[in-house]
Short mmCIF file of C-alpha atoms in Angstrom, two decimals:
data_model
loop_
_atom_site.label_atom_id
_atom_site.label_comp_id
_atom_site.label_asym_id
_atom_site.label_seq_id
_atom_site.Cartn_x
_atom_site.Cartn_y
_atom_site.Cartn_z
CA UNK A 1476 9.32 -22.62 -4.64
CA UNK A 1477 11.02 -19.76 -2.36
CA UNK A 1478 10.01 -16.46 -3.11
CA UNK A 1479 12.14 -13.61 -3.47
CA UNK A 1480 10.95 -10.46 -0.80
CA UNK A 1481 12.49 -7.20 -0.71
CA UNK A 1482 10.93 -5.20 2.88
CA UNK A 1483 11.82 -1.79 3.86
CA UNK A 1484 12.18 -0.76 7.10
CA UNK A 1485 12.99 -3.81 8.38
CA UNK A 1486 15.27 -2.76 11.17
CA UNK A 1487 12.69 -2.72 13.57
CA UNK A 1488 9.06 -3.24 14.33
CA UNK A 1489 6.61 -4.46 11.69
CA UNK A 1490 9.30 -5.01 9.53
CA UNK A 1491 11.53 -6.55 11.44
CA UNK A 1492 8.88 -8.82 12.84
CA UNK A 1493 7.88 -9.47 8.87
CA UNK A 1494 11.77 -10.40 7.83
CA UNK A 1495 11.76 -13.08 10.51
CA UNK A 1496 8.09 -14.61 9.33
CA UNK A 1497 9.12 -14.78 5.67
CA UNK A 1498 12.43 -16.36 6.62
CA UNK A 1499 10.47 -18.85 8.43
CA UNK A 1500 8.64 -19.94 5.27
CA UNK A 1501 11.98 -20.26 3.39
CA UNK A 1502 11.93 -17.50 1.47
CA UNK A 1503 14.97 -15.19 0.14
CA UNK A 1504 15.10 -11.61 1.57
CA UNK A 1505 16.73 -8.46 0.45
CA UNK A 1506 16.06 -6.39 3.40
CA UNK A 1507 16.47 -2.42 3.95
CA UNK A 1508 16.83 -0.05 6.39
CA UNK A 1509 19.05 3.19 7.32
CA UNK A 1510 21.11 1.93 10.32
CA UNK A 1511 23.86 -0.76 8.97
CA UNK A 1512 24.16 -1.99 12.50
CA UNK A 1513 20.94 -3.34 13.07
CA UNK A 1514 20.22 -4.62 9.74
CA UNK A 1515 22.98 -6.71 9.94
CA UNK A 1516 21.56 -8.50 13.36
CA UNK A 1517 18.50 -9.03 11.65
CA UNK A 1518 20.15 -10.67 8.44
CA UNK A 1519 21.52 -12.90 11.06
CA UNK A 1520 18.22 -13.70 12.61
CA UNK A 1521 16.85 -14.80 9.26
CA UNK A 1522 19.65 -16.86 8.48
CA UNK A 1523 19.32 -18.74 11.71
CA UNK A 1524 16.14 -20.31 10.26
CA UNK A 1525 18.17 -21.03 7.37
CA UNK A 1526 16.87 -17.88 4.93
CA UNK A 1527 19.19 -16.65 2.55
CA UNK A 1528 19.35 -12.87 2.87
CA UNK A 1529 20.96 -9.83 1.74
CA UNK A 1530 21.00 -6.64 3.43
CA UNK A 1531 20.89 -3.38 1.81
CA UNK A 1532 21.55 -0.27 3.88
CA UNK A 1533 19.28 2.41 2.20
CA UNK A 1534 17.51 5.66 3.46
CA UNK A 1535 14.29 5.45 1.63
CA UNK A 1536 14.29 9.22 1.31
CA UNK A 1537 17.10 9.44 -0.81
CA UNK A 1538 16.64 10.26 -4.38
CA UNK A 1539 16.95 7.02 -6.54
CA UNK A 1540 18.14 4.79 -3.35
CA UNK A 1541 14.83 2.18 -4.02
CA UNK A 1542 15.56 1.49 -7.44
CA UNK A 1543 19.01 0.92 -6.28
CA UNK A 1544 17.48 -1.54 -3.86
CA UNK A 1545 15.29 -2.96 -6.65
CA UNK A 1546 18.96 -3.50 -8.66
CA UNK A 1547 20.39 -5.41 -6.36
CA UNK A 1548 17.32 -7.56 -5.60
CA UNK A 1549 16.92 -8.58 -9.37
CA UNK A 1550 20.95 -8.89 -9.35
CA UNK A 1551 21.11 -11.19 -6.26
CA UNK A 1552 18.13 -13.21 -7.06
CA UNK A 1553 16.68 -12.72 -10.56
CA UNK A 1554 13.54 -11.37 -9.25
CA UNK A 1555 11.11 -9.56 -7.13
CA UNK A 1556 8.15 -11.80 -6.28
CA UNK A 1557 7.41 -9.84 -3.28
CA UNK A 1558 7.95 -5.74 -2.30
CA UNK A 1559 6.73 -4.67 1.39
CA UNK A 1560 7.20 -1.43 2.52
CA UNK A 1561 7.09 -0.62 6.14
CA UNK A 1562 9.26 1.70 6.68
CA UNK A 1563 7.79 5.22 9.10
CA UNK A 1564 8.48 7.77 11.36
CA UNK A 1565 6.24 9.49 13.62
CA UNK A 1566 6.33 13.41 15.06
CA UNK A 1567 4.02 14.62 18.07
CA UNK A 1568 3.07 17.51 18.34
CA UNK A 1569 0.30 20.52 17.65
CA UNK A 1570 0.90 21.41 13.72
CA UNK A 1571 1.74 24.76 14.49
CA UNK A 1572 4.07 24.10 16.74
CA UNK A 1573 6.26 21.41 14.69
CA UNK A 1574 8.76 22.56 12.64
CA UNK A 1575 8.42 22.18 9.02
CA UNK A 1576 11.34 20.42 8.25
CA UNK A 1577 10.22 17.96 10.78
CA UNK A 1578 6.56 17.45 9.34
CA UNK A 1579 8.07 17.68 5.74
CA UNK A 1580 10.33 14.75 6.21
CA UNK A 1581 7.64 12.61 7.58
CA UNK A 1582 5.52 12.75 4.80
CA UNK A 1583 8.59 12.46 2.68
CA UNK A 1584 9.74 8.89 4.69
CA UNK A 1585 5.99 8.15 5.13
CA UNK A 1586 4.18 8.96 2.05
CA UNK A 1587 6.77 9.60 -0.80
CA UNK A 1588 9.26 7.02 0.06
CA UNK A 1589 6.43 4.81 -0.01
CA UNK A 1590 5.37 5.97 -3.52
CA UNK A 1591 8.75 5.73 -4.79
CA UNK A 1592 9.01 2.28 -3.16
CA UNK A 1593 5.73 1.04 -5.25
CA UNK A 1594 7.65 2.94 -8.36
CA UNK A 1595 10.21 0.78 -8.00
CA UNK A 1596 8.38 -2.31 -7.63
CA UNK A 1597 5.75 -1.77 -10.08
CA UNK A 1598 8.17 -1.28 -12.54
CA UNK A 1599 9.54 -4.99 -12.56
CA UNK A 1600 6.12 -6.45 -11.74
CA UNK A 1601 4.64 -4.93 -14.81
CA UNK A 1602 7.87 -6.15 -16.94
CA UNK A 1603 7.26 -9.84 -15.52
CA UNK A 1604 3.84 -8.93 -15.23
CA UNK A 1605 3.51 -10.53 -11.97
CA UNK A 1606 4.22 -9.42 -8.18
CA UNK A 1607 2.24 -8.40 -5.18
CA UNK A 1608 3.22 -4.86 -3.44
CA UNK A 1609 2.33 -4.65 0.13
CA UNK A 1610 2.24 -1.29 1.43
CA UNK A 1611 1.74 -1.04 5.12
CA UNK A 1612 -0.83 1.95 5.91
CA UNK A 1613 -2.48 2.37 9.30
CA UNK A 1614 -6.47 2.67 10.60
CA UNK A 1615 -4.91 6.58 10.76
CA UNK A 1616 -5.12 6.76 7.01
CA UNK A 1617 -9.24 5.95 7.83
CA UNK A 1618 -9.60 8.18 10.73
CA UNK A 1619 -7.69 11.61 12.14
CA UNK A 1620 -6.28 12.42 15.52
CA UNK A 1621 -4.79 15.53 17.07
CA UNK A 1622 -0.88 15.78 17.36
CA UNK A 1623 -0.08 13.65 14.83
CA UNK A 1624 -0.58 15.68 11.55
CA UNK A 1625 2.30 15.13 9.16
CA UNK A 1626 1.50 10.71 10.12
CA UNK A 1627 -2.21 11.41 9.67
CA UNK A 1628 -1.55 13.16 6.47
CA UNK A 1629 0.84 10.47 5.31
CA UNK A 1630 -1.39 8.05 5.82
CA UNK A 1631 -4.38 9.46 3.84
CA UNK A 1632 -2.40 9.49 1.03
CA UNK A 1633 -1.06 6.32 0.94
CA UNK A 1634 -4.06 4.81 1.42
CA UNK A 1635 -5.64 7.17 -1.80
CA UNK A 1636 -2.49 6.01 -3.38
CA UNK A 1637 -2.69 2.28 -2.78
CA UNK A 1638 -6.50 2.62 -4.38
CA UNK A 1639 -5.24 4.35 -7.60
CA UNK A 1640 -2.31 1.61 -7.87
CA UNK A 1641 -4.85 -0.94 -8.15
CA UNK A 1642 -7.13 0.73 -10.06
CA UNK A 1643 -3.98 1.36 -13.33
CA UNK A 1644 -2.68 -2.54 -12.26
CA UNK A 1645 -6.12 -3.93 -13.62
CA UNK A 1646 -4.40 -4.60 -16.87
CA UNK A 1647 -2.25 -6.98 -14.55
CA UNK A 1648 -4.32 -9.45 -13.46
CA UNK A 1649 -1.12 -10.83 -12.20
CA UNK A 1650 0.14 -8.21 -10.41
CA UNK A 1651 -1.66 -7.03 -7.15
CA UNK A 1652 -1.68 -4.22 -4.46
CA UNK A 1653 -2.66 -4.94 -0.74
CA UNK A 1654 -2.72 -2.31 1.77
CA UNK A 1655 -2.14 -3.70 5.02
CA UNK A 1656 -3.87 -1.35 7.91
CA UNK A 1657 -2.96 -1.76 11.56
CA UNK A 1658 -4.20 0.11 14.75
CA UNK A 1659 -1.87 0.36 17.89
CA UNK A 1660 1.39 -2.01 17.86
CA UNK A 1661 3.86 -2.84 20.49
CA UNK A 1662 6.81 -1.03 18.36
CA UNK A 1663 9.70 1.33 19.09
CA UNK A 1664 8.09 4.13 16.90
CA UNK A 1665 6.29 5.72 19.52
CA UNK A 1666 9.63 6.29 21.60
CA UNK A 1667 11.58 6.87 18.94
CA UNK A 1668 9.48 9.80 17.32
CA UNK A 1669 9.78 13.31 17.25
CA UNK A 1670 8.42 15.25 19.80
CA UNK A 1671 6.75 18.38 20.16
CA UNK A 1672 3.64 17.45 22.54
CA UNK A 1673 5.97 17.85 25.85
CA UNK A 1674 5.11 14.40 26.71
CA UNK A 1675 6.47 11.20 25.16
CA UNK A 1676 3.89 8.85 23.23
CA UNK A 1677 2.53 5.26 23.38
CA UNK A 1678 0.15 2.97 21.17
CA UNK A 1679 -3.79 4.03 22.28
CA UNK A 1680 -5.55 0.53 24.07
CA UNK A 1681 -5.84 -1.80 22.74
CA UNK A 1682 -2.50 -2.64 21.47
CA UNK A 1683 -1.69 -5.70 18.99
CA UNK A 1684 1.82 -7.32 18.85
CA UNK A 1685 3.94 -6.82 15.63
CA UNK A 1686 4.32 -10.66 15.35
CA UNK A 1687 0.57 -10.24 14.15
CA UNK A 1688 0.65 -7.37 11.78
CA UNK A 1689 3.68 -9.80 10.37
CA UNK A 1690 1.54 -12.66 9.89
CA UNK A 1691 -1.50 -10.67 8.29
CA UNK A 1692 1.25 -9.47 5.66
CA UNK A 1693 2.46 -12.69 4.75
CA UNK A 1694 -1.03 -13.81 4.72
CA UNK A 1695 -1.58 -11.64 2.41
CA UNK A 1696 1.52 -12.34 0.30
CA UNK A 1697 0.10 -15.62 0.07
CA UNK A 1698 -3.75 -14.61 0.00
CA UNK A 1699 -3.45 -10.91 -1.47
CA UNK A 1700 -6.41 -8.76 -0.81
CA UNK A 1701 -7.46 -5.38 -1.25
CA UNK A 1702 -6.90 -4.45 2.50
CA UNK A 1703 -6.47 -6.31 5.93
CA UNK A 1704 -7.06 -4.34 9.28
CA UNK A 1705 -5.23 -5.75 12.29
CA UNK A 1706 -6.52 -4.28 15.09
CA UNK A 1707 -9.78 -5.12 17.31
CA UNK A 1708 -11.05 -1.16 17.29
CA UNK A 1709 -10.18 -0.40 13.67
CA UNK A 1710 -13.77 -0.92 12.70
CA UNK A 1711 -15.00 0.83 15.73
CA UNK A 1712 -13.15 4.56 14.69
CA UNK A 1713 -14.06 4.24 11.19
CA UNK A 1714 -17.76 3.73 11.70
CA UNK A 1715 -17.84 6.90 14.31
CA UNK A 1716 -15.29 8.80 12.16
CA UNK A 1717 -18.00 8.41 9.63
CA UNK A 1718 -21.50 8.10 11.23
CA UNK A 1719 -20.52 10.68 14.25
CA UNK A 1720 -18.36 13.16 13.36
CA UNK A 1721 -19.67 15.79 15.65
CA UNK A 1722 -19.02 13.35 18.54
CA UNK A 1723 -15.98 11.89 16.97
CA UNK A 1724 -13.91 15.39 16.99
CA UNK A 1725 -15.32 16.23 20.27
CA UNK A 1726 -13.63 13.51 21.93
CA UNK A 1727 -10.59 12.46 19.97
CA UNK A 1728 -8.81 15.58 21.68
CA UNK A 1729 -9.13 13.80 25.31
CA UNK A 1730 -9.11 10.54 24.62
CA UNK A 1731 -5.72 10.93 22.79
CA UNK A 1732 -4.17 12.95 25.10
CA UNK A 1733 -5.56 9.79 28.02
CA UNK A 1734 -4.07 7.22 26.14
CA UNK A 1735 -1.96 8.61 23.73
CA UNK A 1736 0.11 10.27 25.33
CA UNK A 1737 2.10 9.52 28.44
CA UNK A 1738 2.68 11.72 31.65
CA UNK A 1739 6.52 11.56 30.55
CA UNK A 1740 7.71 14.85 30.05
CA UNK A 1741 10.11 14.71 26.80
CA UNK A 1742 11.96 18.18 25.47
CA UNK A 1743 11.16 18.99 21.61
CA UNK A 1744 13.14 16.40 19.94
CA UNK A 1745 13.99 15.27 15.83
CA UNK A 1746 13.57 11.71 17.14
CA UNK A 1747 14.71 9.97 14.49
CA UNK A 1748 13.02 11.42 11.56
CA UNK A 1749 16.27 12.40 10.13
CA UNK A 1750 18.59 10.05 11.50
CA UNK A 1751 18.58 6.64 13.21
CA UNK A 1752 18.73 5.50 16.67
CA UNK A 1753 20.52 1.78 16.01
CA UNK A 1754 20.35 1.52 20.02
CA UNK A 1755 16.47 2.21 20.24
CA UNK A 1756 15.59 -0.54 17.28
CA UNK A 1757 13.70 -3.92 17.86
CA UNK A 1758 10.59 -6.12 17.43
CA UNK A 1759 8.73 -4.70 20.16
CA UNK A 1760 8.48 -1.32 22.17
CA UNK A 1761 7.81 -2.54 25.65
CA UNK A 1762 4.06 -1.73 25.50
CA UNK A 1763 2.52 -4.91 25.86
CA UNK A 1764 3.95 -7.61 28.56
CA UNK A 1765 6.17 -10.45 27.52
CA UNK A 1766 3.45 -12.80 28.41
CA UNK A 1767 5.83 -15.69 27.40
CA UNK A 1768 8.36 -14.48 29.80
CA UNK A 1769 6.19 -14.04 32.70
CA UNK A 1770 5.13 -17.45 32.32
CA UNK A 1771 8.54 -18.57 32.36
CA UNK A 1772 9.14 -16.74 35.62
CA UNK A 1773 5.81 -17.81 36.78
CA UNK A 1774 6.69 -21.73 36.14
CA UNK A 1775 10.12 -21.52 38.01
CA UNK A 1776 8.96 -19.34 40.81
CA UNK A 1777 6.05 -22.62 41.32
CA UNK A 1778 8.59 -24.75 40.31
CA UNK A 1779 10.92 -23.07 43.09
CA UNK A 1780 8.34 -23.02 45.63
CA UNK A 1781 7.35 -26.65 45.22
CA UNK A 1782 10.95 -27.79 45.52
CA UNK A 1783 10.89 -26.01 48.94
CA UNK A 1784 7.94 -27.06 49.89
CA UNK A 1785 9.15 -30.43 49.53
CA UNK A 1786 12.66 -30.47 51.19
CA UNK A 1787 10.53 -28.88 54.10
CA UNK A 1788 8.32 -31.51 54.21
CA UNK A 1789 10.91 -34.45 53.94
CA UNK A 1790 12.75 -32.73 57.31
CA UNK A 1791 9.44 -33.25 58.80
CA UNK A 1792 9.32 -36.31 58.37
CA UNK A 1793 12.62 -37.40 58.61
CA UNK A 1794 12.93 -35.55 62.13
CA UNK A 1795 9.35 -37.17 63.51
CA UNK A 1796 9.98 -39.95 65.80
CA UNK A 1797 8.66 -43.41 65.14
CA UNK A 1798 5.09 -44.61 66.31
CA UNK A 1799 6.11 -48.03 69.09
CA UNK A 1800 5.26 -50.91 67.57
CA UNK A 1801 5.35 -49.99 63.99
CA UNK A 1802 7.61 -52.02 62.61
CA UNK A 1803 5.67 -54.85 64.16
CA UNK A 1804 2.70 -53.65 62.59
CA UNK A 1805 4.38 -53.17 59.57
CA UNK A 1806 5.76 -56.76 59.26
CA UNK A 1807 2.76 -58.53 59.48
CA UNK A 1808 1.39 -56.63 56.88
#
């Protein structure tokens, strides 16, 4: 049977990559995000494959606008079988030298939407006393790294919340919390964040795709566990964070400004922590090659050359003139 999946920010990235997986398993979406514009493309991505979807324009930061979207989930559908929430912003920049209004507003999209999201969903869950809440965190809620405070600190706490949620939804064997934890993904955020740093950002090597993180979360939808890391370093930073943190802090600072940072210069900029950017919204950021496309190109460039290469060769040989006594030859063959 279908289930019924309501995902938050899922105008773009993760969670846009995560609408299209679920509606490829059949399932029935209510799907959220701020800019009406590009949710609407997306609801007609999903029903391409034949989902049946309703979109939900909502700014998670807005008092009561997730139990809204909870409403109309349970009034669409009759239920909530599934809840993820991926919806983020990101702001570079030294903590002293981003504004507070900017850092506040990330931890309230990042961390307190997030809570209010997993209010909204535990709710029902605990009245049908089933439902899995997938809250998407990041190997930044494991580790730290300059210029990205108010994410960092977001992150932290989601992750200390997601711990907590399971720990009161014991009661619930039915009902279960999964934190999914990615490194570096090919995603608009980076582009789209504010900026404070002087130069734009970009996802740290090695970068995963969001098709990926998608498929780990409905994985996990499927399979839920405690926590799934997507990303081949993940491990890596967590065990240094830990085991070297002398080392660690000494070169986080230059590494991150290497490959964290591009040489881009960008003026101080809101991004779109406070409003959206419809034109700036997709799967994937441009970070990682569309190896799928450049095979394409690759095939009809051979494909084109060996065409060529052909006619060329059938001039030749239709312009060479004929050996004497070939045909004789060839006739008593």
């Amino acid at each position: 049977m279908s289930r019924v999946v309501v995902i938050t920010g899922a105008s773009s990235g993760i969670g846009r990559a995560t609408a299209r997986e679920f509606a490829g398993r059949g399932d029935r979406l209510v799907l959220a995000a701020r800019s009406p514009e590009t949710l609407a493309q997306v609801r007609d991505e999903c029903r391409q494959v034949g989902a049946e979807v309703r979109d939900v324009p909502t700014d998670v930061t807005e008092t009561g606008a997730l139990d809204a979207l909870a409403a109309t989930a349970v009034a669409e559908f009759g239920r909530i079988d599934v809840w993820v929430h991926t919806a983020v912003v990101m702001a570079y920049g030294r903590f002293d030298q981003t504004p507070a209004a900017v850092f506040e507003q990330v931890v309230r999209t990042d961390l307190l939407a997030a809570a209010a999201a997993a209010r909204a969903a535990l709710r029902h869950f605990r009245s049908a006393r089933r439902g899995t809440l997938i809250l998407t965190g990041s190997v930044l809620g494991h580790v730290t790294a300059p210029y990205l405070g108010a994410y960092v600190t977001s992150k932290w706490g989601l992750h200390g919340l997601s711990r907590v949620l399971r720990q009161e939804s014991r009661d619930l064997p039915g009902v279960q919390v999964c934190l999914i934890t990615p490194g570096s993904v090919d995603t608009p955020v980076y582009r789209q964040a504010a900026n404070y740093a002087g130069r734009i950002g970009r996802p740290p090597l090695p970068i995963t795709t969001p098709e990926r993180v998608a498929r780990a979360v409905v994985d996990c939808a499927d399979r839920p566990r405690r926590e799934i890391s997507v990303g081949r370093l993940n491990l890596i930073m967590r065990v240094a964070f830990t085991a070297l943190p002398g080392l660690y802090d000494v070169l986080v600072g230059p590494l991150m400004r290497l490959g964290g940072l591009t040489d881009r210069p960008v003026p101080p900029t809101e991004g779109v922590v406070f409003r959206p950017h419809p034109a700036g919204e997709a799967v994937r950021g441009g970070w990682l090659p569309d190896l799928p496309g450049l095979l394409r190109s690759v095939g009809d460039t051979a494909a084109s050359a060996g065409a060529a290469a052909g006619r060329r060769l059938r001039r030749r040989l239709a312009s060479r003139p004929a050996t004497p006594g070939s045909g004789a030859r060839a006739s008593t063959r």
